Amino acid sequence: MLTTAQEQIISATAPVVADHLEDITSRFYPIMFDRYPEVRPLFNATHQREGTQPRALAGAVLAYVQMRQQPEQTKHALRVAIDKHVSLGITPEQYPIVGECLMMAIGEVLGDAVTEDVADAWAGLYGELADLLIEVEAERADEFAARSGGWRGTREFRIAETADESANIRSFVCEPADGLAVAAHEPGQYIGIKVDVDGETVFRHYSLSDVPNGRTLRLSIKHEEGGRMSEHFHTALGVGSTVEFLPAAGDLTLVEGDDPLLLISGGVGQTPLLPIARHGLSQGRNVVYVHSAHDADHHAFVDEVAELAQTYPDQLRVVTVHTANGQGSVDAQLLGELLTENMQCYYVGPQGFMTVVDAALVELGVPDDRRHFEQFGPSRPLTPA
Ligand SMILES: Cc1cc2nc3c(=O)[nH]c(=O)nc-3n(C[C@H](O)[C@H](O)[C@H](O)COP(=O)(O)OP(=O)(O)OC[C@H]3O[C@@H](n4cnc5c(N)ncnc54)[C@H](O)[C@@H]3O)c2cc1C
Ligand code: HEM
C-alpha cells in the first residue's frame, strides 16, 4: 500500500518521469541485461533494436499511475502483456529484477531529483503493479497446468510432420515427447516457444494454426530472411527435431454467440484466423474469409480453405486478393461490400495492412467491441505513419 504522502510524490513526479520516458527506457534494458544476463534471451532482440517493446513496459508502469484505483481496468489494459508473460513463463522471482533495474534507470536519468522518498514511492508503485500481475499470471499458469494435457513451464515437443503451405510459409505439426495428451487451446491463441539456435536460447511466439485435437499442435512459420528463429525452423529443423513449448495464451478468440464473422488476413496473419474460421463454422456461424497474399506462390492454405468451403458451402464465403503488380487490395470499398449487420471482425497481418483495415472498418461504422486484431510483435497504435 502506498501512503498518502507517497501518492502525492508520485502525482508530483509523474510528469517528469513521462518527459524522460525515452531516456529511462533506453537505459533500463542495458542495465538489466548487464546485471542479469539470464533474462536477456526472453526479450526479442529485434523488438529491442526497434524500441517498440522497451517503450511498452515503462509506458505501462506510467499508465498505471492513472489506473491504480481500478484493478480490473489495469488487468484489461495490460491483457496483452499478461498473455505474453504467461506464454513465456515469466516468474514472480523475475519481477524484483525488473523493479531494481527500472529504479536504477530512473535514478541515473533524473539524478538528484530522485531523493530517497521519491525512490521509495516509485518502488512502492512498481511493487503494487508487480503484485497484481504476479497474481493474475499465477492464476492463468495454474489454470493451464490443471487442464487435461496441460503443463507448467516448458514441455518438450517433437516435430512429427512438416508441410510447405506457400513459397515462404511452412507448417510444423508437433507432438509431445512424453506421448501424453495436449491441453486444448482456444482457437486463435498462440504459444511461447524456446529453442536452442546455434547455442543461443531464443524465445518467440507463434499462433497455433489449427484447432485443438488433444494430440498435436501446429505452427505455421513464415521464413524471414535473416530471422533468428524462423530461418532456423526453415533451414535446420525438420521431422524428429525437438523444441520446447510454453503455455498457450492470447485473447484473439471467438466471441461467443451466433454473430457472423468477417475474418481478414494478410500474409502469415492467416495463422490465428484459420482456426477461428474452422471453430466458427463448426458452430454453424456464417464466415466471410478474406485473405490477401502477394501472389499465388505466396498464398498459403489454399487447399485447406477450399476444403472448408466444400464442407460448409452455405456458411463460408472466400474472398482472395493478390496484391502483386497492383492487382488488388483490401480497402474500405471491398470491406463495405462484404460487411453485413452484426459482424464480428477479426484482422491480422502486417502493421500497414492492419492500419488500413482498422481505418476502413471504423469508417464503415464497426464499433470497438466488434473489431478484434492481434499484432505479431509488441503492441503499437494502428495509426497511419
Ligand atoms: C502473438 C504472436 C503470434 C505470432 N504468430 C506467428 C505465426 O503464426 N507465424 C509466423 O511466422 N510468425 C508469427 N509471429 C512472429 C514471430 O514471433 C517472429 O517475430 C517471427 O517469426 C520473426 O522472428 P525471427 O526470429 O525469425 O526474426 P528476428 O530475428 O526477430 O528478425 C526479424 C526481422 O528483422 C531482421 N533483423 C534481425 N536482426 C537484424 C539486425 N541486427 N539488423 C537489421 N535487421 C535485422 C531479420 O532479417 C528479420 O527480417 C507471431 C508473433 C506474435 C507476437
Ligand atoms: C510491473 C512489471 C511489468 C510490466 C508493467 C510489464 C509490461 C509489459 C508490456 C506492456 C509488454 C508488451 C506487451 C505487448 O506486446 O504489447 C511486456 C512484454 C514482455 N515482458 Fe513485461 N512487464 C513487467 C514485468 C516483466 C518481467 C518481470 C519480465 C521478465 C523478466 C518481463 C518480460 C517481458 C517479455 C519477455 C515481454 C515480451 C518481449 C518481446 O516481445 O520482445 N516483464 N511487458
Tab-separated table of C-alpha atoms and ligand atoms in Angstrom:
chain	number	residue	atom	x	y	z
A	1	MET	CA	0.000	0.000	0.000
A	2	LEU	CA	1.288	3.439	-0.855
A	3	THR	CA	0.935	6.087	1.852
A	4	THR	CA	-0.885	9.343	1.078
A	5	ALA	CA	2.458	11.134	1.067
A	6	GLN	CA	3.813	8.626	-1.460
A	7	GLU	CA	0.741	9.052	-3.657
A	8	GLN	CA	1.382	12.801	-3.646
A	9	ILE	CA	5.032	12.253	-4.568
A	10	ILE	CA	4.002	10.027	-7.471
A	11	SER	CA	1.488	12.600	-8.764
A	12	ALA	CA	4.047	15.375	-8.483
A	13	THR	CA	6.869	13.484	-10.196
A	14	ALA	CA	4.898	11.538	-12.856
A	15	PRO	CA	5.124	14.387	-15.426
A	16	VAL	CA	8.926	14.479	-15.042
A	17	VAL	CA	9.133	10.701	-15.455
A	18	ALA	CA	6.846	10.953	-18.516
A	19	ASP	CA	9.085	13.637	-20.044
A	20	HIS	CA	12.120	11.385	-19.673
A	21	LEU	CA	10.480	8.073	-20.527
A	22	GLU	CA	12.573	7.519	-23.678
A	23	ASP	CA	15.840	8.069	-21.786
A	24	ILE	CA	14.700	5.893	-18.894
A	25	THR	CA	13.709	3.011	-21.178
A	26	SER	CA	16.868	3.238	-23.219
A	27	ARG	CA	18.932	2.939	-20.009
A	28	PHE	CA	16.716	0.288	-18.355
A	29	TYR	CA	17.368	-2.649	-20.684
A	30	PRO	CA	21.176	-2.261	-20.933
A	31	ILE	CA	21.327	-2.068	-17.123
A	32	MET	CA	19.167	-5.185	-16.766
A	33	PHE	CA	20.971	-7.220	-19.437
A	34	ASP	CA	24.316	-6.295	-17.896
A	35	ARG	CA	23.340	-7.156	-14.317
A	36	TYR	CA	21.047	-10.101	-15.061
A	37	PRO	CA	22.173	-11.680	-18.353
A	38	GLU	CA	19.951	-14.685	-17.607
A	39	VAL	CA	16.777	-12.737	-18.522
A	40	ARG	CA	18.142	-11.449	-21.824
A	41	PRO	CA	17.008	-14.392	-24.015
A	42	LEU	CA	13.379	-13.720	-23.028
A	43	PHE	CA	13.449	-10.399	-24.826
A	44	ASN	CA	13.265	-10.370	-28.613
A	45	ALA	CA	16.419	-8.589	-29.860
A	46	THR	CA	14.562	-7.201	-32.894
A	47	HIS	CA	11.944	-5.564	-30.656
A	48	GLN	CA	14.772	-4.085	-28.590
A	49	ARG	CA	16.510	-2.706	-31.669
A	50	GLU	CA	13.290	-1.152	-32.900
A	51	GLY	CA	12.493	0.231	-29.427
A	52	THR	CA	8.868	-0.953	-29.581
A	53	GLN	CA	8.955	-3.281	-26.577
A	54	PRO	CA	11.019	-1.079	-24.195
A	55	ARG	CA	8.504	1.737	-24.579
A	56	ALA	CA	5.636	-0.659	-23.847
A	57	LEU	CA	6.952	-1.796	-20.459
A	58	ALA	CA	7.919	1.581	-18.983
A	59	GLY	CA	4.837	3.189	-20.550
A	60	ALA	CA	2.667	0.629	-18.775
A	61	VAL	CA	4.171	1.480	-15.373
A	62	LEU	CA	3.478	5.152	-16.006
A	63	ALA	CA	-0.072	4.486	-17.256
A	64	TYR	CA	-0.688	2.548	-14.058
A	65	VAL	CA	-0.446	5.819	-12.086
A	66	GLN	CA	-3.868	6.757	-13.516
A	67	MET	CA	-5.379	3.270	-13.179
A	68	ARG	CA	-4.287	2.326	-9.650
A	69	GLN	CA	-7.743	2.541	-8.151
A	70	GLN	CA	-9.281	0.229	-10.788
A	71	PRO	CA	-7.567	-3.171	-10.803
A	72	GLU	CA	-9.994	-4.509	-13.421
A	73	GLN	CA	-9.137	-1.642	-15.767
A	74	THR	CA	-5.433	-2.313	-15.176
A	75	LYS	CA	-5.849	-6.006	-15.966
A	76	HIS	CA	-7.717	-5.129	-19.149
A	77	ALA	CA	-5.165	-2.536	-20.236
A	78	LEU	CA	-2.326	-4.986	-19.574
A	79	ARG	CA	-4.010	-8.078	-21.016
A	80	VAL	CA	-1.557	-8.334	-23.928
A	81	ALA	CA	1.407	-8.099	-21.531
A	82	ILE	CA	-0.175	-10.677	-19.218
A	83	ASP	CA	-0.661	-13.093	-22.128
A	84	LYS	CA	2.922	-12.580	-23.319
A	85	HIS	CA	4.235	-13.112	-19.792
A	86	VAL	CA	2.178	-16.290	-19.297
A	87	SER	CA	3.304	-17.726	-22.640
A	88	LEU	CA	6.947	-17.016	-21.805
A	89	GLY	CA	6.720	-18.435	-18.279
A	90	ILE	CA	7.721	-15.172	-16.538
A	91	THR	CA	8.126	-15.963	-12.813
A	92	PRO	CA	7.465	-13.914	-9.628
A	93	GLU	CA	11.219	-14.022	-8.904
A	94	GLN	CA	11.905	-12.037	-12.079
A	95	TYR	CA	9.764	-9.069	-11.001
A	96	PRO	CA	12.233	-7.645	-8.454
A	97	ILE	CA	14.925	-7.772	-11.165
A	98	VAL	CA	12.871	-5.543	-13.456
A	99	GLY	CA	11.936	-3.303	-10.496
A	100	GLU	CA	15.530	-2.831	-9.354
A	101	CYS	CA	16.796	-2.024	-12.847
A	102	LEU	CA	13.909	0.315	-13.603
A	103	MET	CA	14.662	2.223	-10.397
A	104	MET	CA	18.352	2.389	-11.292
A	105	ALA	CA	17.468	3.774	-14.737
A	106	ILE	CA	15.133	6.383	-13.193
A	107	GLY	CA	17.883	7.342	-10.728
A	108	GLU	CA	20.500	7.677	-13.485
A	109	VAL	CA	18.295	9.765	-15.758
A	110	LEU	CA	16.674	12.053	-13.187
A	111	GLY	CA	19.768	12.366	-10.950
A	112	ASP	CA	19.381	14.453	-7.806
A	113	ALA	CA	15.624	14.837	-8.335
A	114	VAL	CA	15.302	11.246	-7.117
A	115	THR	CA	15.523	11.695	-3.353
A	116	GLU	CA	15.127	8.674	-1.087
A	117	ASP	CA	11.424	9.470	-0.653
A	118	VAL	CA	10.872	9.735	-4.402
A	119	ALA	CA	12.689	6.438	-4.973
A	120	ASP	CA	10.651	4.691	-2.261
A	121	ALA	CA	7.364	5.980	-3.690
A	122	TRP	CA	8.131	4.735	-7.223
A	123	ALA	CA	9.459	1.425	-5.927
A	124	GLY	CA	6.195	1.090	-3.972
A	125	LEU	CA	4.149	1.836	-7.074
A	126	TYR	CA	6.102	-0.726	-9.117
A	127	GLY	CA	5.672	-3.304	-6.338
A	128	GLU	CA	1.926	-2.770	-6.286
A	129	LEU	CA	1.628	-3.317	-10.045
A	130	ALA	CA	4.030	-6.265	-9.926
A	131	ASP	CA	1.897	-7.947	-7.227
A	132	LEU	CA	-1.203	-7.558	-9.363
A	133	LEU	CA	0.481	-9.035	-12.460
A	134	ILE	CA	2.089	-11.853	-10.469
A	135	GLU	CA	-1.298	-12.837	-9.053
A	136	VAL	CA	-3.146	-12.834	-12.377
A	137	GLU	CA	-0.313	-14.616	-14.199
A	138	ALA	CA	-0.088	-17.307	-11.495
A	139	GLU	CA	-3.831	-17.914	-11.797
A	140	ARG	CA	-3.511	-18.258	-15.549
A	141	ALA	CA	-0.490	-20.579	-15.345
A	142	ASP	CA	-2.276	-22.724	-12.727
A	143	GLU	CA	-5.381	-22.904	-14.878
A	144	PHE	CA	-3.376	-24.070	-17.927
A	145	ALA	CA	-1.420	-26.627	-15.880
A	146	ALA	CA	-4.652	-28.003	-14.391
A	147	ARG	CA	-6.248	-28.664	-17.804
A	148	SER	CA	-6.212	-32.230	-19.007
A	149	GLY	CA	-2.979	-32.404	-21.032
A	150	GLY	CA	-1.786	-29.111	-19.542
A	151	TRP	CA	1.700	-28.336	-18.300
A	152	ARG	CA	3.770	-25.761	-16.420
A	153	GLY	CA	6.868	-24.025	-17.780
A	154	THR	CA	8.468	-25.723	-20.766
A	155	ARG	CA	7.459	-29.077	-22.272
A	156	GLU	CA	9.407	-30.902	-24.945
A	157	PHE	CA	7.702	-31.444	-28.313
A	158	ARG	CA	8.983	-33.285	-31.369
A	159	ILE	CA	8.280	-32.213	-34.935
A	160	ALA	CA	6.174	-35.039	-36.369
A	161	GLU	CA	5.282	-33.599	-39.766
A	162	THR	CA	6.072	-30.607	-41.940
A	163	ALA	CA	4.202	-29.161	-44.910
A	164	ASP	CA	5.005	-26.295	-47.254
A	165	GLU	CA	1.949	-24.058	-47.286
A	166	SER	CA	3.382	-21.472	-49.709
A	167	ALA	CA	6.694	-20.243	-51.098
A	168	ASN	CA	7.738	-18.992	-47.644
A	169	ILE	CA	5.337	-20.451	-45.044
A	170	ARG	CA	5.909	-23.945	-43.663
A	171	SER	CA	3.770	-25.777	-41.115
A	172	PHE	CA	5.268	-27.863	-38.313
A	173	VAL	CA	2.998	-30.366	-36.583
A	174	CYS	CA	4.471	-31.080	-33.157
A	175	GLU	CA	3.723	-33.902	-30.720
A	176	PRO	CA	4.764	-34.045	-27.067
A	177	ALA	CA	7.928	-36.095	-26.472
A	178	ASP	CA	6.251	-37.717	-23.438
A	179	GLY	CA	3.484	-39.103	-25.673
A	180	LEU	CA	0.782	-37.802	-23.323
A	181	ALA	CA	-2.261	-35.654	-24.075
A	182	VAL	CA	-2.041	-31.998	-25.147
A	183	ALA	CA	-4.238	-29.373	-23.481
A	184	ALA	CA	-6.876	-27.713	-25.634
A	185	HIS	CA	-6.122	-24.088	-26.504
A	186	GLU	CA	-8.757	-21.607	-27.624
A	187	PRO	CA	-8.745	-21.342	-31.428
A	188	GLY	CA	-6.869	-18.113	-32.224
A	189	GLN	CA	-4.374	-18.414	-29.369
A	190	TYR	CA	-0.592	-18.600	-29.670
A	191	ILE	CA	2.150	-20.413	-27.820
A	192	GLY	CA	5.522	-19.448	-26.377
A	193	ILE	CA	8.439	-21.400	-27.775
A	194	LYS	CA	12.005	-21.837	-26.577
A	195	VAL	CA	14.621	-23.137	-28.970
A	196	ASP	CA	18.379	-23.501	-28.926
A	197	VAL	CA	19.519	-21.693	-32.087
A	198	ASP	CA	23.202	-22.410	-32.703
A	199	GLY	CA	23.955	-22.467	-28.973
A	200	GLU	CA	21.825	-19.410	-28.147
A	201	THR	CA	18.483	-19.715	-26.341
A	202	VAL	CA	15.762	-17.893	-28.279
A	203	PHE	CA	12.117	-17.330	-27.272
A	204	ARG	CA	9.344	-16.421	-29.713
A	205	HIS	CA	5.563	-16.526	-30.032
A	206	TYR	CA	3.705	-18.464	-32.754
A	207	SER	CA	-0.019	-18.765	-33.342
A	208	LEU	CA	-1.463	-22.258	-33.201
A	209	SER	CA	-2.666	-22.592	-36.766
A	210	ASP	CA	-5.149	-25.395	-36.189
A	211	VAL	CA	-7.980	-26.127	-33.751
A	212	PRO	CA	-7.083	-28.335	-30.749
A	213	ASN	CA	-7.104	-32.121	-31.249
A	214	GLY	CA	-5.659	-33.303	-27.896
A	215	ARG	CA	-2.536	-34.838	-29.526
A	216	THR	CA	-0.563	-32.310	-31.546
A	217	LEU	CA	-0.038	-28.580	-32.054
A	218	ARG	CA	0.599	-26.968	-35.426
A	219	LEU	CA	2.719	-23.879	-36.046
A	220	SER	CA	2.968	-22.238	-39.466
A	221	ILE	CA	6.059	-20.122	-39.785
A	222	LYS	CA	6.983	-17.575	-42.403
A	223	HIS	CA	10.648	-17.570	-43.371
A	224	GLU	CA	12.031	-14.126	-42.552
A	225	GLU	CA	15.363	-13.714	-44.339
A	226	GLY	CA	18.000	-13.450	-41.611
A	227	GLY	CA	15.377	-14.024	-38.896
A	228	ARG	CA	16.855	-15.872	-35.927
A	229	MET	CA	14.043	-18.322	-35.198
A	230	SER	CA	12.135	-18.584	-38.478
A	231	GLU	CA	15.281	-19.172	-40.505
A	232	HIS	CA	16.324	-21.869	-38.038
A	233	PHE	CA	12.948	-23.582	-38.460
A	234	HIS	CA	13.150	-23.385	-42.245
A	235	THR	CA	16.776	-24.392	-42.659
A	236	ALA	CA	17.776	-26.516	-39.651
A	237	LEU	CA	14.683	-28.118	-38.098
A	238	GLY	CA	12.633	-30.966	-39.549
A	239	VAL	CA	10.817	-34.152	-38.622
A	240	GLY	CA	12.355	-35.556	-35.409
A	241	SER	CA	13.800	-32.219	-34.163
A	242	THR	CA	12.730	-31.169	-30.669
A	243	VAL	CA	11.603	-27.774	-29.414
A	244	GLU	CA	10.189	-26.576	-26.094
A	245	PHE	CA	6.671	-25.168	-25.791
A	246	LEU	CA	5.342	-22.934	-23.016
A	247	PRO	CA	1.657	-22.440	-22.179
A	248	ALA	CA	-0.829	-21.184	-24.776
A	249	ALA	CA	-2.218	-17.677	-24.304
A	250	GLY	CA	-3.759	-14.793	-26.228
A	251	ASP	CA	-7.133	-13.109	-26.317
A	252	LEU	CA	-7.839	-13.115	-30.057
A	253	THR	CA	-10.525	-15.749	-29.649
A	254	LEU	CA	-14.048	-16.201	-30.893
A	255	VAL	CA	-16.673	-14.001	-29.243
A	256	GLU	CA	-19.496	-16.273	-28.132
A	257	GLY	CA	-22.873	-16.085	-29.811
A	258	ASP	CA	-24.006	-16.528	-33.381
A	259	ASP	CA	-22.863	-13.278	-34.961
A	260	PRO	CA	-21.430	-13.748	-38.458
A	261	LEU	CA	-17.657	-13.375	-38.808
A	262	LEU	CA	-15.577	-11.248	-41.137
A	263	LEU	CA	-12.036	-12.647	-40.983
A	264	ILE	CA	-9.425	-10.566	-42.777
A	265	SER	CA	-5.813	-11.697	-43.036
A	266	GLY	CA	-2.695	-10.521	-44.790
A	267	GLY	CA	0.248	-12.893	-45.407
A	268	VAL	CA	1.126	-15.098	-42.427
A	269	GLY	CA	-1.619	-13.350	-40.444
A	270	GLN	CA	-3.852	-16.217	-41.559
A	271	THR	CA	-2.469	-18.449	-38.793
A	272	PRO	CA	-4.830	-17.419	-35.955
A	273	LEU	CA	-7.779	-16.734	-38.289
A	274	LEU	CA	-7.868	-20.166	-39.912
A	275	PRO	CA	-8.644	-21.971	-36.615
A	276	ILE	CA	-11.121	-19.220	-35.714
A	277	ALA	CA	-12.849	-19.824	-39.072
A	278	ARG	CA	-12.941	-23.582	-38.516
A	279	HIS	CA	-14.272	-23.133	-34.993
A	280	GLY	CA	-16.932	-20.619	-36.033
A	281	LEU	CA	-18.079	-22.785	-38.955
A	282	SER	CA	-18.367	-25.842	-36.696
A	283	GLN	CA	-20.714	-23.766	-34.515
A	284	GLY	CA	-22.927	-23.060	-37.528
A	285	ARG	CA	-21.837	-19.432	-37.930
A	286	ASN	CA	-21.517	-17.634	-41.255
A	287	VAL	CA	-17.968	-16.670	-42.165
A	288	VAL	CA	-16.549	-14.350	-44.809
A	289	TYR	CA	-12.867	-15.243	-45.146
A	290	VAL	CA	-10.836	-12.513	-46.808
A	291	HIS	CA	-7.180	-13.226	-47.464
A	292	SER	CA	-4.608	-11.000	-49.068
A	293	ALA	CA	-1.418	-12.599	-50.381
A	294	HIS	CA	1.363	-11.184	-52.527
A	295	ASP	CA	0.643	-13.634	-55.352
A	296	ALA	CA	-0.433	-17.241	-55.931
A	297	ASP	CA	3.016	-18.591	-54.908
A	298	HIS	CA	2.819	-16.814	-51.565
A	299	HIS	CA	-0.788	-17.763	-50.939
A	300	ALA	CA	-0.841	-20.289	-48.066
A	301	PHE	CA	-3.514	-22.806	-47.008
A	302	VAL	CA	-5.286	-22.694	-50.387
A	303	ASP	CA	-6.339	-26.358	-50.210
A	304	GLU	CA	-7.350	-26.187	-46.566
A	305	VAL	CA	-9.611	-23.191	-47.139
A	306	ALA	CA	-11.058	-24.802	-50.303
A	307	GLU	CA	-11.874	-27.927	-48.288
A	308	LEU	CA	-13.642	-25.814	-45.689
A	309	ALA	CA	-15.653	-24.136	-48.441
A	310	GLN	CA	-16.701	-27.580	-49.698
A	311	THR	CA	-17.701	-28.749	-46.237
A	312	TYR	CA	-19.628	-25.559	-45.438
A	313	PRO	CA	-20.900	-24.302	-48.817
A	314	ASP	CA	-23.762	-22.320	-47.291
A	315	GLN	CA	-21.777	-20.780	-44.447
A	316	LEU	CA	-18.383	-19.859	-45.891
A	317	ARG	CA	-17.589	-17.237	-48.486
A	318	VAL	CA	-13.926	-16.957	-49.506
A	319	VAL	CA	-12.525	-13.748	-50.968
A	320	THR	CA	-8.922	-13.720	-52.164
A	321	VAL	CA	-6.834	-10.727	-53.119
A	322	HIS	CA	-3.380	-10.964	-54.758
A	323	THR	CA	-1.606	-7.658	-54.365
A	324	ALA	CA	1.410	-8.115	-56.676
A	325	ASN	CA	1.583	-5.624	-59.550
A	326	GLY	CA	-1.272	-3.579	-58.109
A	327	GLN	CA	-3.815	-6.289	-58.930
A	328	GLY	CA	-5.934	-5.555	-55.892
A	329	SER	CA	-6.063	-4.549	-52.270
A	330	VAL	CA	-8.172	-4.894	-49.179
A	331	ASP	CA	-9.769	-1.491	-48.688
A	332	ALA	CA	-12.914	0.257	-47.465
A	333	GLN	CA	-14.698	-0.397	-50.754
A	334	LEU	CA	-14.144	-4.169	-50.652
A	335	LEU	CA	-14.894	-4.427	-46.934
A	336	GLY	CA	-18.010	-2.291	-47.372
A	337	GLU	CA	-19.311	-4.811	-49.920
A	338	LEU	CA	-18.672	-7.729	-47.572
A	339	LEU	CA	-19.805	-6.258	-44.293
A	340	THR	CA	-23.237	-7.242	-43.075
A	341	GLU	CA	-25.061	-6.354	-39.886
A	342	ASN	CA	-23.702	-7.518	-36.529
A	343	MET	CA	-20.483	-8.928	-37.912
A	344	GLN	CA	-17.599	-9.626	-35.574
A	345	CYS	CA	-14.492	-8.512	-37.481
A	346	TYR	CA	-11.064	-10.072	-36.939
A	347	TYR	CA	-7.918	-8.922	-38.714
A	348	VAL	CA	-4.271	-9.924	-38.557
A	349	GLY	CA	-1.437	-9.079	-40.921
A	350	PRO	CA	1.448	-6.677	-41.402
A	351	GLN	CA	1.221	-3.389	-39.494
A	352	GLY	CA	0.365	-1.327	-42.604
A	353	PHE	CA	-2.326	-3.823	-43.618
A	354	MET	CA	-3.989	-3.757	-40.197
A	355	THR	CA	-3.840	0.039	-40.111
A	356	VAL	CA	-5.730	0.233	-43.419
A	357	VAL	CA	-8.277	-2.411	-42.374
A	358	ASP	CA	-8.836	-0.809	-38.978
A	359	ALA	CA	-9.399	2.644	-40.501
A	360	ALA	CA	-11.748	1.172	-43.122
A	361	LEU	CA	-13.840	-0.641	-40.505
A	362	VAL	CA	-14.037	2.497	-38.360
A	363	GLU	CA	-15.168	4.424	-41.435
A	364	LEU	CA	-17.798	1.749	-42.078
A	365	GLY	CA	-19.117	2.227	-38.546
A	366	VAL	CA	-17.903	-1.020	-36.932
A	367	PRO	CA	-17.643	-0.281	-33.188
A	368	ASP	CA	-14.618	-1.102	-30.978
A	369	ASP	CA	-16.160	-4.197	-29.451
A	370	ARG	CA	-16.622	-5.769	-32.902
A	371	ARG	CA	-13.093	-5.070	-34.096
A	372	HIS	CA	-10.569	-7.686	-32.918
A	373	PHE	CA	-6.950	-7.818	-34.003
A	374	GLU	CA	-3.546	-9.073	-32.930
A	375	GLN	CA	-0.072	-7.811	-33.677
A	376	PHE	CA	2.771	-10.224	-34.369
A	377	GLY	CA	5.086	-8.084	-32.232
A	378	PRO	CA	4.827	-5.531	-29.429
A	379	SER	CA	1.558	-3.554	-29.388
A	380	ARG	CA	1.699	-0.365	-31.419
A	381	PRO	CA	-1.123	2.031	-32.267
A	382	LEU	CA	-2.829	1.401	-35.615
A	383	THR	CA	-2.411	4.936	-36.832
A	384	PRO	CA	-1.211	5.833	-40.314
A	385	ALA	CA	2.507	6.754	-40.311
B	1	LIG	C1	1.198	-13.250	-30.810
B	1	LIG	C2	2.151	-13.550	-31.947
B	1	LIG	C3	1.837	-14.529	-32.866
B	1	LIG	C4	2.701	-14.786	-33.932
B	1	LIG	N1	2.367	-15.763	-34.829
B	1	LIG	C5	3.189	-16.021	-35.866
B	1	LIG	C6	2.863	-17.054	-36.815
B	1	LIG	O1	1.846	-17.741	-36.701
B	1	LIG	N2	3.722	-17.277	-37.842
B	1	LIG	C7	4.868	-16.529	-38.015
B	1	LIG	O2	5.610	-16.783	-38.971
B	1	LIG	N3	5.184	-15.554	-37.119
B	1	LIG	C8	4.390	-15.296	-36.056
B	1	LIG	N4	4.745	-14.332	-35.142
B	1	LIG	C9	6.029	-13.615	-35.320
B	1	LIG	C10	7.156	-14.413	-34.677
B	1	LIG	O3	7.016	-14.404	-33.275
B	1	LIG	C11	8.547	-13.849	-35.002
B	1	LIG	O4	8.587	-12.494	-34.644
B	1	LIG	C12	8.928	-14.025	-36.461
B	1	LIG	O5	8.955	-15.397	-36.798
B	1	LIG	C13	10.315	-13.429	-36.721
B	1	LIG	O6	11.213	-13.997	-35.814
B	1	LIG	P1	12.708	-14.361	-36.235
B	1	LIG	O7	13.413	-14.802	-35.006
B	1	LIG	O8	12.713	-15.271	-37.402
B	1	LIG	O9	13.261	-12.987	-36.757
B	1	LIG	P2	14.100	-11.911	-35.943
B	1	LIG	O10	15.461	-12.421	-35.662
B	1	LIG	O11	13.287	-11.415	-34.826
B	1	LIG	O12	14.227	-10.813	-37.077
B	1	LIG	C14	13.071	-10.176	-37.654
B	1	LIG	C15	13.497	-9.400	-38.883
B	1	LIG	O13	14.478	-8.447	-38.529
B	1	LIG	C16	15.655	-8.650	-39.308
B	1	LIG	N5	16.847	-8.464	-38.445
B	1	LIG	C17	17.255	-9.299	-37.451
B	1	LIG	N6	18.371	-8.810	-36.883
B	1	LIG	C18	18.677	-7.645	-37.540
B	1	LIG	C19	19.696	-6.670	-37.408
B	1	LIG	N7	20.638	-6.771	-36.488
B	1	LIG	N8	19.646	-5.594	-38.236
B	1	LIG	C20	18.681	-5.457	-39.164
B	1	LIG	N9	17.700	-6.362	-39.342
B	1	LIG	C21	17.683	-7.419	-38.537
B	1	LIG	C22	15.594	-10.060	-39.815
B	1	LIG	O14	16.285	-10.194	-41.035
B	1	LIG	C23	14.125	-10.287	-39.960
B	1	LIG	O15	13.672	-9.858	-41.217
B	1	LIG	C24	3.902	-14.058	-34.070
B	1	LIG	C25	4.221	-13.091	-33.126
B	1	LIG	C26	3.372	-12.826	-32.068
B	1	LIG	C27	3.737	-11.780	-31.068
B	2	HEM	C1	5.300	-4.440	-13.450
B	2	HEM	C2	6.128	-5.046	-14.264
B	2	HEM	C3	5.928	-5.266	-15.739
B	2	HEM	C4	5.177	-4.555	-16.636
B	2	HEM	C5	4.290	-3.347	-16.383
B	2	HEM	C6	5.356	-5.188	-17.917
B	2	HEM	C7	4.748	-4.765	-19.078
B	2	HEM	C8	4.938	-5.343	-20.312
B	2	HEM	C9	4.346	-4.868	-21.538
B	2	HEM	C10	3.410	-3.665	-21.638
B	2	HEM	C11	4.740	-5.693	-22.522
B	2	HEM	C12	4.419	-5.564	-24.022
B	2	HEM	C13	3.161	-6.261	-24.360
B	2	HEM	C14	2.906	-6.111	-25.839
B	2	HEM	O1	3.483	-6.863	-26.630
B	2	HEM	O2	2.143	-5.247	-26.194
B	2	HEM	C15	5.590	-6.698	-21.935
B	2	HEM	C16	6.196	-7.712	-22.648
B	2	HEM	C17	7.170	-8.519	-22.122
B	2	HEM	N1	7.567	-8.580	-20.805
B	2	HEM	FE1	6.831	-7.488	-19.288
B	2	HEM	N2	6.215	-6.240	-17.791
B	2	HEM	C18	6.592	-6.319	-16.478
B	2	HEM	C19	7.442	-7.252	-15.926
B	2	HEM	C20	8.167	-8.166	-16.634
B	2	HEM	C21	9.128	-9.081	-16.067
B	2	HEM	C22	9.459	-9.202	-14.589
B	2	HEM	C23	9.664	-9.792	-17.084
B	2	HEM	C24	10.736	-10.857	-17.023
B	2	HEM	C25	11.984	-10.593	-16.845
B	2	HEM	C26	9.014	-9.344	-18.306
B	2	HEM	C27	9.261	-9.837	-19.558
B	2	HEM	C28	8.583	-9.477	-20.699
B	2	HEM	C29	8.861	-10.048	-22.004
B	2	HEM	C30	9.936	-11.081	-22.308
B	2	HEM	C31	7.972	-9.452	-22.903
B	2	HEM	C32	7.884	-9.702	-24.426
B	2	HEM	C33	9.079	-9.056	-25.039
B	2	HEM	C34	9.131	-9.066	-26.543
B	2	HEM	O3	8.125	-9.264	-27.224
B	2	HEM	O4	10.253	-8.820	-27.003
B	2	HEM	N3	8.125	-8.354	-17.995
B	2	HEM	N4	5.680	-6.473	-20.604
